[in-house]
Coordinates of C-alpha atoms and ligand atoms in Angstrom, one line a residue:
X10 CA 0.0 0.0 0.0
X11 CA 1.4 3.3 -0.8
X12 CA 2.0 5.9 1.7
X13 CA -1.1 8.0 0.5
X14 CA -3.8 4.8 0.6
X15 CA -2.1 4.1 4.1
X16 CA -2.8 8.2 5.2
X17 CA -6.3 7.8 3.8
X18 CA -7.1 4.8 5.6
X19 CA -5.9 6.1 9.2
X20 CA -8.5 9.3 8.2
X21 CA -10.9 6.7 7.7
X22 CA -10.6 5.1 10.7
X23 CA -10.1 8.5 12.2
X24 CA -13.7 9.6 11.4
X25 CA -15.0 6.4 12.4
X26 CA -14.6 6.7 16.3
X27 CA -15.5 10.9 15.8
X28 CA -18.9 11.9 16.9
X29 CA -21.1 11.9 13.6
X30 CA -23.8 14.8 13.3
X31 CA -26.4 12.0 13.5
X32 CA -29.1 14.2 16.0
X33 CA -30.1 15.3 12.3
X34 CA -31.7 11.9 11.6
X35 CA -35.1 11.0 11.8
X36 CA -35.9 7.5 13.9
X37 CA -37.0 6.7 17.4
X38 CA -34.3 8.7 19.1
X39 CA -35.2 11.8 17.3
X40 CA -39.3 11.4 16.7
X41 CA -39.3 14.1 19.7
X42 CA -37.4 16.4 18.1
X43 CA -39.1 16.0 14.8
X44 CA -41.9 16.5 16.5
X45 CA -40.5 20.0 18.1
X46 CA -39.2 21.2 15.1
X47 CA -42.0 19.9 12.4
X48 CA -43.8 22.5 14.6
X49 CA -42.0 25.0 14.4
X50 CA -41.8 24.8 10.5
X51 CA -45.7 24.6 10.6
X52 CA -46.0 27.6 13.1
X53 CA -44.0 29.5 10.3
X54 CA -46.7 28.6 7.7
X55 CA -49.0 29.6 9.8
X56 CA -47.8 33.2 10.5
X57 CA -46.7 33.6 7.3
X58 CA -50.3 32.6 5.5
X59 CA -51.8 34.2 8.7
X60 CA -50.5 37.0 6.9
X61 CA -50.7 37.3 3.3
X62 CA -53.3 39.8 2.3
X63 CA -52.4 39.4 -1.8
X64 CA -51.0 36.6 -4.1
X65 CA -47.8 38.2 -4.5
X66 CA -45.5 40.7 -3.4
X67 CA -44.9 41.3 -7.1
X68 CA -40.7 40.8 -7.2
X69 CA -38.6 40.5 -9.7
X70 CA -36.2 37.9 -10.7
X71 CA -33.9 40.7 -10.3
X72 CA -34.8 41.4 -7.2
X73 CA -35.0 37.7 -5.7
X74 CA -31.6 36.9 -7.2
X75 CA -29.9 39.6 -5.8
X76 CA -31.2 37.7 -2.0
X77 CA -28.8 34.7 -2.7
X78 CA -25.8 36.3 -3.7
X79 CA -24.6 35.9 0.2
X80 CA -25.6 32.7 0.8
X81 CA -22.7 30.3 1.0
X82 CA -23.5 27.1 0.9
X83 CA -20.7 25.1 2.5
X84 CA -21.2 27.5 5.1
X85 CA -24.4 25.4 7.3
X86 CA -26.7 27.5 9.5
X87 CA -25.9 24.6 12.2
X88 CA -29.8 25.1 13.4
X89 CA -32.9 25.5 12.1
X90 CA -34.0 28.8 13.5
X91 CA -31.8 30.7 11.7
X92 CA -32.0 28.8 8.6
X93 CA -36.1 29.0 8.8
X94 CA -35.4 33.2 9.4
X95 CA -33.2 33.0 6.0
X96 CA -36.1 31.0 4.4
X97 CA -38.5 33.0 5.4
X98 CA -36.6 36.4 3.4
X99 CA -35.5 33.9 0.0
X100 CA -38.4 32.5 -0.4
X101 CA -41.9 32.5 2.0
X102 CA -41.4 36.7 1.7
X103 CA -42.4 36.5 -1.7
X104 CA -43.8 33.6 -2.6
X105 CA -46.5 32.7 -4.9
X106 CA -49.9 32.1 -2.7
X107 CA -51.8 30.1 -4.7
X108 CA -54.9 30.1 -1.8
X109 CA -55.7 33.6 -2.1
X110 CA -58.7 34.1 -3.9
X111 CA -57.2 37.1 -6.1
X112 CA -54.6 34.2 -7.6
X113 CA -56.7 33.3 -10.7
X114 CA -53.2 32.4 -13.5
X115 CA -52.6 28.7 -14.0
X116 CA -53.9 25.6 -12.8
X117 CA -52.9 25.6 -9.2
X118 CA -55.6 24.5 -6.8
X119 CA -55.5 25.8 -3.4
X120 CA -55.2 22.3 -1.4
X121 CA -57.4 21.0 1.3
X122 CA -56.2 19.9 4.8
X123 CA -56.1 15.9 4.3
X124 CA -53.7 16.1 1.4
X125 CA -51.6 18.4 3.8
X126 CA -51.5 16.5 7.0
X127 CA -50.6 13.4 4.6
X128 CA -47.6 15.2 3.6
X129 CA -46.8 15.2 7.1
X130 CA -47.0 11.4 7.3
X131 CA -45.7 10.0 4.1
X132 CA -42.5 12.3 4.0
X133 CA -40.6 11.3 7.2
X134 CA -42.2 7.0 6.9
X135 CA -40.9 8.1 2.8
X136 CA -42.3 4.3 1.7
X137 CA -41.2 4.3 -1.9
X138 CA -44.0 3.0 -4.1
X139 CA -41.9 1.4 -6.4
X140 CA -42.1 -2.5 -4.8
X141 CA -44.1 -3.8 -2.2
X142 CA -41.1 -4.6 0.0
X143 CA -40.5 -1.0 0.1
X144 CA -44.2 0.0 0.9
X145 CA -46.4 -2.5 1.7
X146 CA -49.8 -1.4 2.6
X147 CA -49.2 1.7 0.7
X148 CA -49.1 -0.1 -2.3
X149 CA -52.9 -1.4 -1.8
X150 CA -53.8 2.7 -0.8
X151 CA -52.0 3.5 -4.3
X152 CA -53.8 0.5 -6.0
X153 CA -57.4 1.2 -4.3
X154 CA -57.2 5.2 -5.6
X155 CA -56.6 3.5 -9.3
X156 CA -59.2 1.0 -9.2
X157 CA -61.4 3.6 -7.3
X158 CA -60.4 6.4 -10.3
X159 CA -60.8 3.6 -13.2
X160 CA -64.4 2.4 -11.8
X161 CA -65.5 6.4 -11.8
X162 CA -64.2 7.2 -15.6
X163 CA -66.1 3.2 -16.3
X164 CA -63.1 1.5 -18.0
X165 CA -63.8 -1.6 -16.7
X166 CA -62.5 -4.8 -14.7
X167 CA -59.6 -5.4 -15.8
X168 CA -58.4 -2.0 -15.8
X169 CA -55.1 -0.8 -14.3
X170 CA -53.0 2.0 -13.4
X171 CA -50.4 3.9 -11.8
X172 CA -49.6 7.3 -10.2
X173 CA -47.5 10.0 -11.6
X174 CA -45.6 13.2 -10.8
X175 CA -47.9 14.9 -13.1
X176 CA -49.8 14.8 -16.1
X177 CA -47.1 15.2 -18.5
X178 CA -45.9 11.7 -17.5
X179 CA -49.3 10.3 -17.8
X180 CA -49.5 11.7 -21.5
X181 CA -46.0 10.0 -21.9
X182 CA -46.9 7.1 -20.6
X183 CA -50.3 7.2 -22.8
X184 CA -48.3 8.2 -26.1
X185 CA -44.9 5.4 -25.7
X186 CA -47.6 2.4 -24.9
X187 CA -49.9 3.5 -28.1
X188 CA -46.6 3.7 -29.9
X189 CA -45.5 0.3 -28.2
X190 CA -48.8 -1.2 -28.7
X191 CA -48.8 -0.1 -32.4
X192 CA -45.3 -2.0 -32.0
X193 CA -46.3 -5.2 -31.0
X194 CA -48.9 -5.9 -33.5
X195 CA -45.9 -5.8 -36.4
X196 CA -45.6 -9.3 -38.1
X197 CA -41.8 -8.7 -39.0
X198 CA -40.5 -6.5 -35.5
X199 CA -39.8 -8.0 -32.3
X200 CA -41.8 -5.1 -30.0
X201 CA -40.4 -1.2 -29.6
X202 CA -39.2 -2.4 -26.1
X203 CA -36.3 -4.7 -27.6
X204 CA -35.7 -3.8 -31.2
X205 CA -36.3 0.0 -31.0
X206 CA -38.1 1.7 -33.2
X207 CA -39.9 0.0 -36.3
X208 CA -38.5 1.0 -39.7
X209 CA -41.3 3.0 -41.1
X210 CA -41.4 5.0 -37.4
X211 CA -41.5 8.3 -39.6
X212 CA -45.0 7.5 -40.7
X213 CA -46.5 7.1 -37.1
X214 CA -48.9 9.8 -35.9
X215 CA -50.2 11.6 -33.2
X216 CA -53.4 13.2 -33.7
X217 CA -55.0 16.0 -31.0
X218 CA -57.1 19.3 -31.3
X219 CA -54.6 22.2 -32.0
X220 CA -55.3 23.4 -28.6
X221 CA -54.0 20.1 -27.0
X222 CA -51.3 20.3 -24.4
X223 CA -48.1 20.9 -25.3
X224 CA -46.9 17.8 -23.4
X225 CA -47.6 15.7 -26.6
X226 CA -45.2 17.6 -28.5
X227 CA -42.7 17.0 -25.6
X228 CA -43.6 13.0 -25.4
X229 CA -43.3 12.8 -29.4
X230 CA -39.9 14.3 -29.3
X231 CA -39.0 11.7 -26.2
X232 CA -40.3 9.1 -28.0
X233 CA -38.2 9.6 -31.2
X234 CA -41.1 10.8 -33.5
X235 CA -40.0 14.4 -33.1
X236 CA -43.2 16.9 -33.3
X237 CA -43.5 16.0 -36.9
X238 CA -45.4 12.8 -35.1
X239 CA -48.1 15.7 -33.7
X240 CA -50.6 16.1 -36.2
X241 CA -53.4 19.2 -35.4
X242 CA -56.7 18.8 -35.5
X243 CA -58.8 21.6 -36.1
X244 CA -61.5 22.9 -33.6
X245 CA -65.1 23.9 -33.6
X246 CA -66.2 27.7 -32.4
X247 CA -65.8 26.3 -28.8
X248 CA -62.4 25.0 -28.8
X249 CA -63.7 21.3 -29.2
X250 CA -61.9 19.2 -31.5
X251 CA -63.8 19.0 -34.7
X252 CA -65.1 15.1 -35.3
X253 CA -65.3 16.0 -39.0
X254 CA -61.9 17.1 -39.0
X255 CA -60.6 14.3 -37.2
X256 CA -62.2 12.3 -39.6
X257 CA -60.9 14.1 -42.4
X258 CA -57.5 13.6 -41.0
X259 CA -57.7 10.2 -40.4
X260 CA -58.5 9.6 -44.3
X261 CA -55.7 12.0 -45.1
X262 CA -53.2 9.3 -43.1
X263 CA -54.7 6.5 -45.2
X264 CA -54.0 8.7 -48.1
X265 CA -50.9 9.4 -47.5
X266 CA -49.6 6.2 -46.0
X267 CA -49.3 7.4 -42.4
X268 CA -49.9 5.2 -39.6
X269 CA -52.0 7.3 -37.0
X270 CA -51.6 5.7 -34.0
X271 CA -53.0 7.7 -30.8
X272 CA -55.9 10.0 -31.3
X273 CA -55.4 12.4 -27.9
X274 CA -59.3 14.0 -26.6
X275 CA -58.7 16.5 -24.2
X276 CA -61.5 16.8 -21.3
X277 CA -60.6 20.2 -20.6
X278 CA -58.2 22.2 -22.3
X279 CA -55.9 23.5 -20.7
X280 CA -56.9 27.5 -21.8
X281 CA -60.5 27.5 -22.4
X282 CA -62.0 24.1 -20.4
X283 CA -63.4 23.0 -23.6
X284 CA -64.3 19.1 -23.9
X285 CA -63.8 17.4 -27.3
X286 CA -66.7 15.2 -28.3
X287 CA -65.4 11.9 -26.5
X288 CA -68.8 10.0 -27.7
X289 CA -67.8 10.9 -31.1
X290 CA -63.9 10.0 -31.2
X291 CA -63.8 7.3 -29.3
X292 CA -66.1 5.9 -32.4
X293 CA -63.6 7.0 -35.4
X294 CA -61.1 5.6 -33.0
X295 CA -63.1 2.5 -32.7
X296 CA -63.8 2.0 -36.5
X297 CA -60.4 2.8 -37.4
X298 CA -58.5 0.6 -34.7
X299 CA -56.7 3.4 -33.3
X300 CA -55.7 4.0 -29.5
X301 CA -58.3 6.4 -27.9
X302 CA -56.7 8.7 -24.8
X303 CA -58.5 11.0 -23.3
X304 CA -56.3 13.9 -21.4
X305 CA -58.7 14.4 -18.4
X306 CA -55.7 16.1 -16.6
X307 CA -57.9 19.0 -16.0
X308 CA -61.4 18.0 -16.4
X309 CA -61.0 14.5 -13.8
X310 CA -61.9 16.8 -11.1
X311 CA -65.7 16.0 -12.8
X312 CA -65.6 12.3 -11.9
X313 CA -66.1 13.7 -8.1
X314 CA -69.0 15.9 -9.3
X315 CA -72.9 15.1 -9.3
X316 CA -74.1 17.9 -11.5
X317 CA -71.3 18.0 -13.6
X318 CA -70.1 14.3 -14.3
X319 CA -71.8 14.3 -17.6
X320 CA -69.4 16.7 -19.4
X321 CA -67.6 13.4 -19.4
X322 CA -69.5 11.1 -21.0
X323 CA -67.7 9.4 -23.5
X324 CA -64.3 9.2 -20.9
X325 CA -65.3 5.5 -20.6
X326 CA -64.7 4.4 -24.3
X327 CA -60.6 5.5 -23.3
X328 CA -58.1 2.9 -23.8
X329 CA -55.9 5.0 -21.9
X330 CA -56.7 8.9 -19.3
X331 CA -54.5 11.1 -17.3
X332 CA -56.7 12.6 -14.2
X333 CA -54.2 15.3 -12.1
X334 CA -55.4 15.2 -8.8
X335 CA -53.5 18.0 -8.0
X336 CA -55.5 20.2 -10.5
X337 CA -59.0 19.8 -9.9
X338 CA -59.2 17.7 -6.5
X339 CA -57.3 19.9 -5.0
X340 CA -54.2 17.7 -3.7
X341 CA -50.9 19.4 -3.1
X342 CA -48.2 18.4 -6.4
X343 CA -47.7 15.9 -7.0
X344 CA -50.1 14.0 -7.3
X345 CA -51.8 12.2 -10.2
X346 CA -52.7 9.0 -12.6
X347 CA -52.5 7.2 -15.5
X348 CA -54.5 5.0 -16.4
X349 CA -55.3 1.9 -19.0
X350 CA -58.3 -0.1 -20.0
X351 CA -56.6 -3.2 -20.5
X352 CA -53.7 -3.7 -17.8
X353 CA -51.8 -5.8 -20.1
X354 CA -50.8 -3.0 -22.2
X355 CA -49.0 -1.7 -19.4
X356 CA -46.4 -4.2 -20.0
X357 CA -45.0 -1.7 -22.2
X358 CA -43.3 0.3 -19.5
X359 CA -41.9 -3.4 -17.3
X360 CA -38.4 -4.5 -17.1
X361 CA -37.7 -7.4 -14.6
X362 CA -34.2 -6.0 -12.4
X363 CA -33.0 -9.2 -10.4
X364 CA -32.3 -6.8 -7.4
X365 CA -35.6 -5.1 -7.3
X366 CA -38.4 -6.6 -9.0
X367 CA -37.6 -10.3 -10.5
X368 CA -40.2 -12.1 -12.8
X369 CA -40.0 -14.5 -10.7
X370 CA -41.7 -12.4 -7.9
X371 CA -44.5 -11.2 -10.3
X372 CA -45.3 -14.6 -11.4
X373 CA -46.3 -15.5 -7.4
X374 CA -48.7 -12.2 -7.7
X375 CA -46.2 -9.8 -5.7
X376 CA -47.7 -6.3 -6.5
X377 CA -44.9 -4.0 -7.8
X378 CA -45.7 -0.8 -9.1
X379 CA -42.6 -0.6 -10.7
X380 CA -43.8 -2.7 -13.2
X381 CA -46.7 -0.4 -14.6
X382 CA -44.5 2.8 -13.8
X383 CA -41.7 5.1 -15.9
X384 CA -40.4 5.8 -12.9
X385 CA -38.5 3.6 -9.7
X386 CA -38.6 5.4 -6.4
X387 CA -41.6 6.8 -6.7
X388 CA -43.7 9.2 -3.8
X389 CA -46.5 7.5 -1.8
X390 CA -48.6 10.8 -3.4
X391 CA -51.7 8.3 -3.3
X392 CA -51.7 9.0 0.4
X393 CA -53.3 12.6 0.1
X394 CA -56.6 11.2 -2.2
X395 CA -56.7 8.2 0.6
X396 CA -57.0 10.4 3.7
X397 CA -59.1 13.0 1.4
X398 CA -61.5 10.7 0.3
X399 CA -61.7 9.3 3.7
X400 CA -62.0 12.6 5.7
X401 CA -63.9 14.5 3.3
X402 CA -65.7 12.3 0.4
X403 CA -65.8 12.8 -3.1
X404 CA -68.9 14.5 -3.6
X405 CA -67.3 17.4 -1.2
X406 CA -64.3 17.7 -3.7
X407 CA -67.0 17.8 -6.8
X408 CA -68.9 20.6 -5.0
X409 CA -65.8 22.7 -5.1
X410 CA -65.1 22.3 -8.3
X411 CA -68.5 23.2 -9.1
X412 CA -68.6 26.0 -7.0
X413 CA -65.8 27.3 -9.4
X414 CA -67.3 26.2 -12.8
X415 CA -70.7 28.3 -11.5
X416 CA -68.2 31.3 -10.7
X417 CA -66.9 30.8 -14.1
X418 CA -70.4 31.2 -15.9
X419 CA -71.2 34.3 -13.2
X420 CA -68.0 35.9 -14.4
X421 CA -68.7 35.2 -17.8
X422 CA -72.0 37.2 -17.6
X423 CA -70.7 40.0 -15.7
X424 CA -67.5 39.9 -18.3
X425 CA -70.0 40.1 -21.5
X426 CA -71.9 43.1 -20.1
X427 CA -69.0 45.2 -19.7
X428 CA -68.4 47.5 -22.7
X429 CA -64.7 47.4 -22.9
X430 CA -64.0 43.7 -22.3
X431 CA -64.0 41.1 -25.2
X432 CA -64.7 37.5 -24.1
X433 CA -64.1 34.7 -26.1
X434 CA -66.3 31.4 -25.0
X435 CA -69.1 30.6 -22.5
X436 CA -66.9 28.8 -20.2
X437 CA -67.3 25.2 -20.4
X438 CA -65.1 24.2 -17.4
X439 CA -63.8 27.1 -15.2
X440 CA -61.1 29.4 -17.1
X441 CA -62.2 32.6 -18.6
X442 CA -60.3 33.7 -21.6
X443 CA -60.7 37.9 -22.6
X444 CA -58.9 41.2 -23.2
X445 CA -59.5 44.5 -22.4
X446 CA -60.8 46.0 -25.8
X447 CA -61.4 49.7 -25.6
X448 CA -62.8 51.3 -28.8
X449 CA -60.6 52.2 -31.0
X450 CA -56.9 50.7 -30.6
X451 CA -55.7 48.6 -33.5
X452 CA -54.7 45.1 -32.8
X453 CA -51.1 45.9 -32.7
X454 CA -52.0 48.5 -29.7
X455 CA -54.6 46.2 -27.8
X456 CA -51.4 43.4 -27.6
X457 CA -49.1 46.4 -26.0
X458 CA -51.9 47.2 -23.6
X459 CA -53.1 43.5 -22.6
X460 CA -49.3 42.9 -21.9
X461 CA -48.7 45.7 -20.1
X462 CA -51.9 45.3 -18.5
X463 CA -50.7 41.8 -17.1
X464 CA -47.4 43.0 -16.3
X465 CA -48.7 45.8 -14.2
X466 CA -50.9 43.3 -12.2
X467 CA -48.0 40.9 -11.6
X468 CA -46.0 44.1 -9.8
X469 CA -48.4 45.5 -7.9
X470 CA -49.3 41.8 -6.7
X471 CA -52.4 42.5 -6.1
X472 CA -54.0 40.1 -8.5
X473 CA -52.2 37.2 -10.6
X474 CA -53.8 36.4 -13.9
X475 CA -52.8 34.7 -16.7
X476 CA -51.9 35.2 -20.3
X477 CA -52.3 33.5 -23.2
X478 CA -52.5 34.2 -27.2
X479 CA -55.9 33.1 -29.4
X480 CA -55.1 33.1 -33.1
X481 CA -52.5 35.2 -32.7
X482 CA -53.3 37.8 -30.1
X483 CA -53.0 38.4 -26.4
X484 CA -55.5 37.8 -24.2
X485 CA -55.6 37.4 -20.3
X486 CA -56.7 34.3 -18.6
X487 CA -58.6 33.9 -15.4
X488 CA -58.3 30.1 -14.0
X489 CA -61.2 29.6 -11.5
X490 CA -60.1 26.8 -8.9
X491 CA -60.4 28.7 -5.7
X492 CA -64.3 27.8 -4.3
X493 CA -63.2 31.0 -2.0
X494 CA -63.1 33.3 -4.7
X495 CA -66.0 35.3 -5.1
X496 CA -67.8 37.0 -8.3
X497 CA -66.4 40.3 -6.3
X498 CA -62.8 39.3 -6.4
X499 CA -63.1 39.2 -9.9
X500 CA -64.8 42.2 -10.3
X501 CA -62.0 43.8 -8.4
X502 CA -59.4 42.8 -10.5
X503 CA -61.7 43.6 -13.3
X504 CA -61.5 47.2 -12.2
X505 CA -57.6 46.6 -11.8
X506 CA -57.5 45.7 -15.1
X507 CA -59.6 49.2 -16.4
X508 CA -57.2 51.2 -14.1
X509 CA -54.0 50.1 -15.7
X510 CA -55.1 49.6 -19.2
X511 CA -56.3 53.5 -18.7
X512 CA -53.0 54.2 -17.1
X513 CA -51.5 53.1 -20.3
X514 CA -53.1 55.1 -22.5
X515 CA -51.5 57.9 -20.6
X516 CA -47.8 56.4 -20.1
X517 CA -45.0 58.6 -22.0
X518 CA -44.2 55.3 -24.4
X519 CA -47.7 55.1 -25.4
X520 CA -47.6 58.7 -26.0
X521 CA -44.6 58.7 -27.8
X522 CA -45.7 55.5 -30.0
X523 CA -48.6 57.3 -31.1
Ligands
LIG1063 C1 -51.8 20.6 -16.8 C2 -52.1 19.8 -18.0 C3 -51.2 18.8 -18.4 C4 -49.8 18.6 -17.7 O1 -50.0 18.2 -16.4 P1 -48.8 18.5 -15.3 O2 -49.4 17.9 -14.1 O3 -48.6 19.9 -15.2 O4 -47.6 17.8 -15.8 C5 -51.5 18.0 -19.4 N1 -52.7 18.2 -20.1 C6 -53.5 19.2 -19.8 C7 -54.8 19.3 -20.5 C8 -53.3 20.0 -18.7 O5 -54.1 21.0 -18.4

């Protein structure tokens, strides 16, 4: 052994017999101090939400990067007290409130207490969902909240499923087992999972409304189709996907000797909260053989909802849906699932590791959620539906999502009789999509003044909308998931809206466009 190896051993043993900072790790020794300290971190929250009185304080990257340029960090606090006072001026300061009723931007649900308080259980037991020897009985919670999902959307016995950071993964899971599935049923290829890619991979398709998410794009890319893969389908006057021009596009494929292979229905987009005609799809999907999956990530909040659940009607015909419960059930992120109506198909995503999850173990009926999932160690998310639907019920969760979706329709109204507003669509779900239109600005002028319009809202903080562009232009974006917010809120930032748009009119770099 050289010299060196021989010094770096005698350190090794050195540190062996030093005190280790161990007091920092959770088990039995230290469940009193977790329990000190947890409270101390939820006493923080408390103050700090105690005390917000608007969504956002309105900083600036600028001004937020400029807090961590002193922040060394191989320089440890030692404690948390100090490190929760630094915390509290990086981050909880300014951060974005999404309970406040004036946040109305993305989809961000304010969350309900069970999902909370099952943070506070599954972080510190931190089961891993991945095999049943690293989770047991939280593998039958996760597998209940799939079966439980799968028997609301009516996909049948033998469906299956898994949960998901999110429901990007659930429409990459959706698009690589269509394309897998497609795959499989090739006379001359051994499957995607072992051969790769069939030759003719360039002709596969993906076909959604031109308003679908953006995650398809993303997944075609992934799954080596690129976004040429992502075919559009036109829309109707209310943002649904056209069934004549998915049919039309479907016969263009034959025509030109593509291979369409998913057909993507969105149950609430993710702008307007339009619904494409699932009855109608899932029957050219039907009579042309083609994967049906229906991107509920938005609209699965409906399953929970009495008055409401027939928007969906269609959902059940799905070979494959995405439901985000941390959009409209109101669960803290992540939490979501995908789902299939066959669970053989999932086999698309399984690989047997001798170390983790051996064949030999899902022959003698193990459950491992490893085999349906992209992912290995994986969250025990499914905890915050269980103790949700356990605590509260489902039909509380639909009733505040309906209380929104009314809100929506009350806004909408109130909205349409306002001279200077434009609105585009009736809302089917529970965003409202408009601009502030006073008379005579050109279209060039009424994009300045939406953006600046936005932008202006976003400093103050007082309000935090959304933005989005509709053929082209700018429009603003309220996303209703608060059942807190009231018809006044809005009108509030309604009035917001007039006061800066006027406020623009009489800004020097208006004046000195014009
Ligand atoms: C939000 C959304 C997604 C993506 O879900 P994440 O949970 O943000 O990954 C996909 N589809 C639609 C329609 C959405 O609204």
């Amino acid at each position: 052994m050289t010299s060196s190896r021989l010094e770096e051993r005698g350190a090794a043993l050195g540190t062996l017999s030093a005190p280790l900072a161990t007091d920092q790790l959770f088990n039995a020794r230290h469940a009193e101090a977790y329990w000190q300290q947890a409270t101390r971190c939820i006493d923080l929250v408390r103050r700090k939400v105690g005390g917000v009185d608007r969504p956002f304080t309105g900083a600036s990257p600028e001004d937020l990067k400029g807090l961590f340029g002193t922040i060394d960090l191989d320089a440890p606090l030692g404690e948390l007290r100090p490190a929760l006072e630094e915390l509290e001026r990086v981050y909880l300061d300014d951060a974005v409130y999404f309970h406040h009723p004036r946040y109305v931007a993305h989809l961000n649900c304010p969350i309900v207490l069970p999902g909370i308080l099952a943070e506070a259980i599954l972080s510190p037991i931190n089961s891993s969902l991945d095999t049943f020897d690293q989770s047991a009985g939280g593998t039958f919670i996760e597998q209940s909240l799939i079966d439980w999902t799968a028997s609301r959307i009516g996909l049948g016995r033998d469906a299956d499923g898994v949960f998901t950071s999110g429901g990007t993964q659930s429409n990459l899971m959706a698009l690589m087992i269509a394309r897998d599935h497609h795959g499989a049923s090739l006379v001359d290829h051994g499957g995607n999972k072992h051969e790769g890619l069939p030759a003719d991979y360039r002709r596969l398709r993906i076909l959604g409304s031109e308003i679908s998410h953006f995650s398809l794009q993303k997944s075609a890319a992934i799954l080596g189709l690129g976004y040429q893969a992502v075919m559009p389908v036109a829309c109707d006057d209310h943002y649904r996907m056209d069934p004549a021009a998915l049919k039309a596009r479907l016969e263009e494929c034959l025509a030109r000797d593509l291979i369409p292979i998913a057909v993507v229905a969105t149950a609430g987009t993710t702008d307007f909260g339009s619904i494409d005609p699932l009855e109608e799809i899932a029957a050219l999907c039907r009579a042309h053989g083609i994967w049906l999956h229906v991107d509920a990530a938005y609209g699965g909040g409906l399953l929970c909802s009495r008055r409401y659940r027939h928007r969906l009607a269609g959902i059940e015909h799905a070979d494959s849906v995405t439901v985000d419960y941390h959009k409209t059930f109101f669960q803290p992120v992540s939490c979501s699932a995908f789902l299939v109506r066959r669970r053989r198909d999932l086999r698309h995503v399984t690989y047997h590791a001798d170390y983790l999850n051996p064949l030999c173990q899902a022959e003698a009926g193990t459950p491992d959620q490893v085999n349906k999932s992209l992912q290995t160690t994986k969250r025990f998310d499914a905890l915050k539906l269980w103790l949700t639907l356990r605590i509260m019920g489902a039909d509380a969760l639909g009733e505040m999502f309906e209380r929104v979706i009314d809100l929506a329709g009350e806004a909408h109204a109130e909205l349409t009789r306002h001279p200077e507003f434009e609105v585009l669509l009736d809302p089917p779900m529970s965003t409202l999509v408009f601009r502030y239109h006073p008379a005579g600005l050109s279209e060039a002028e009424l994009d300045e003044l939406n953006a600046y319009v936005r932008a202006a809202l976003s400093r103050s903080g007082e309000a935090v909308i959304a933005a989005t562009r509709v053929d082209g232009k700018r429009y603003l974006k309220f996303t209703l998931l608060n059942p807190d917010t009231r018809l006044e809120d809005l009108t509030a930032i309604v009035e917001r809206i007039v006061h800066h748009g006027r406020a623009w009119g009489q800004s020097p770099a208006r004046a000195a466009a014009s």
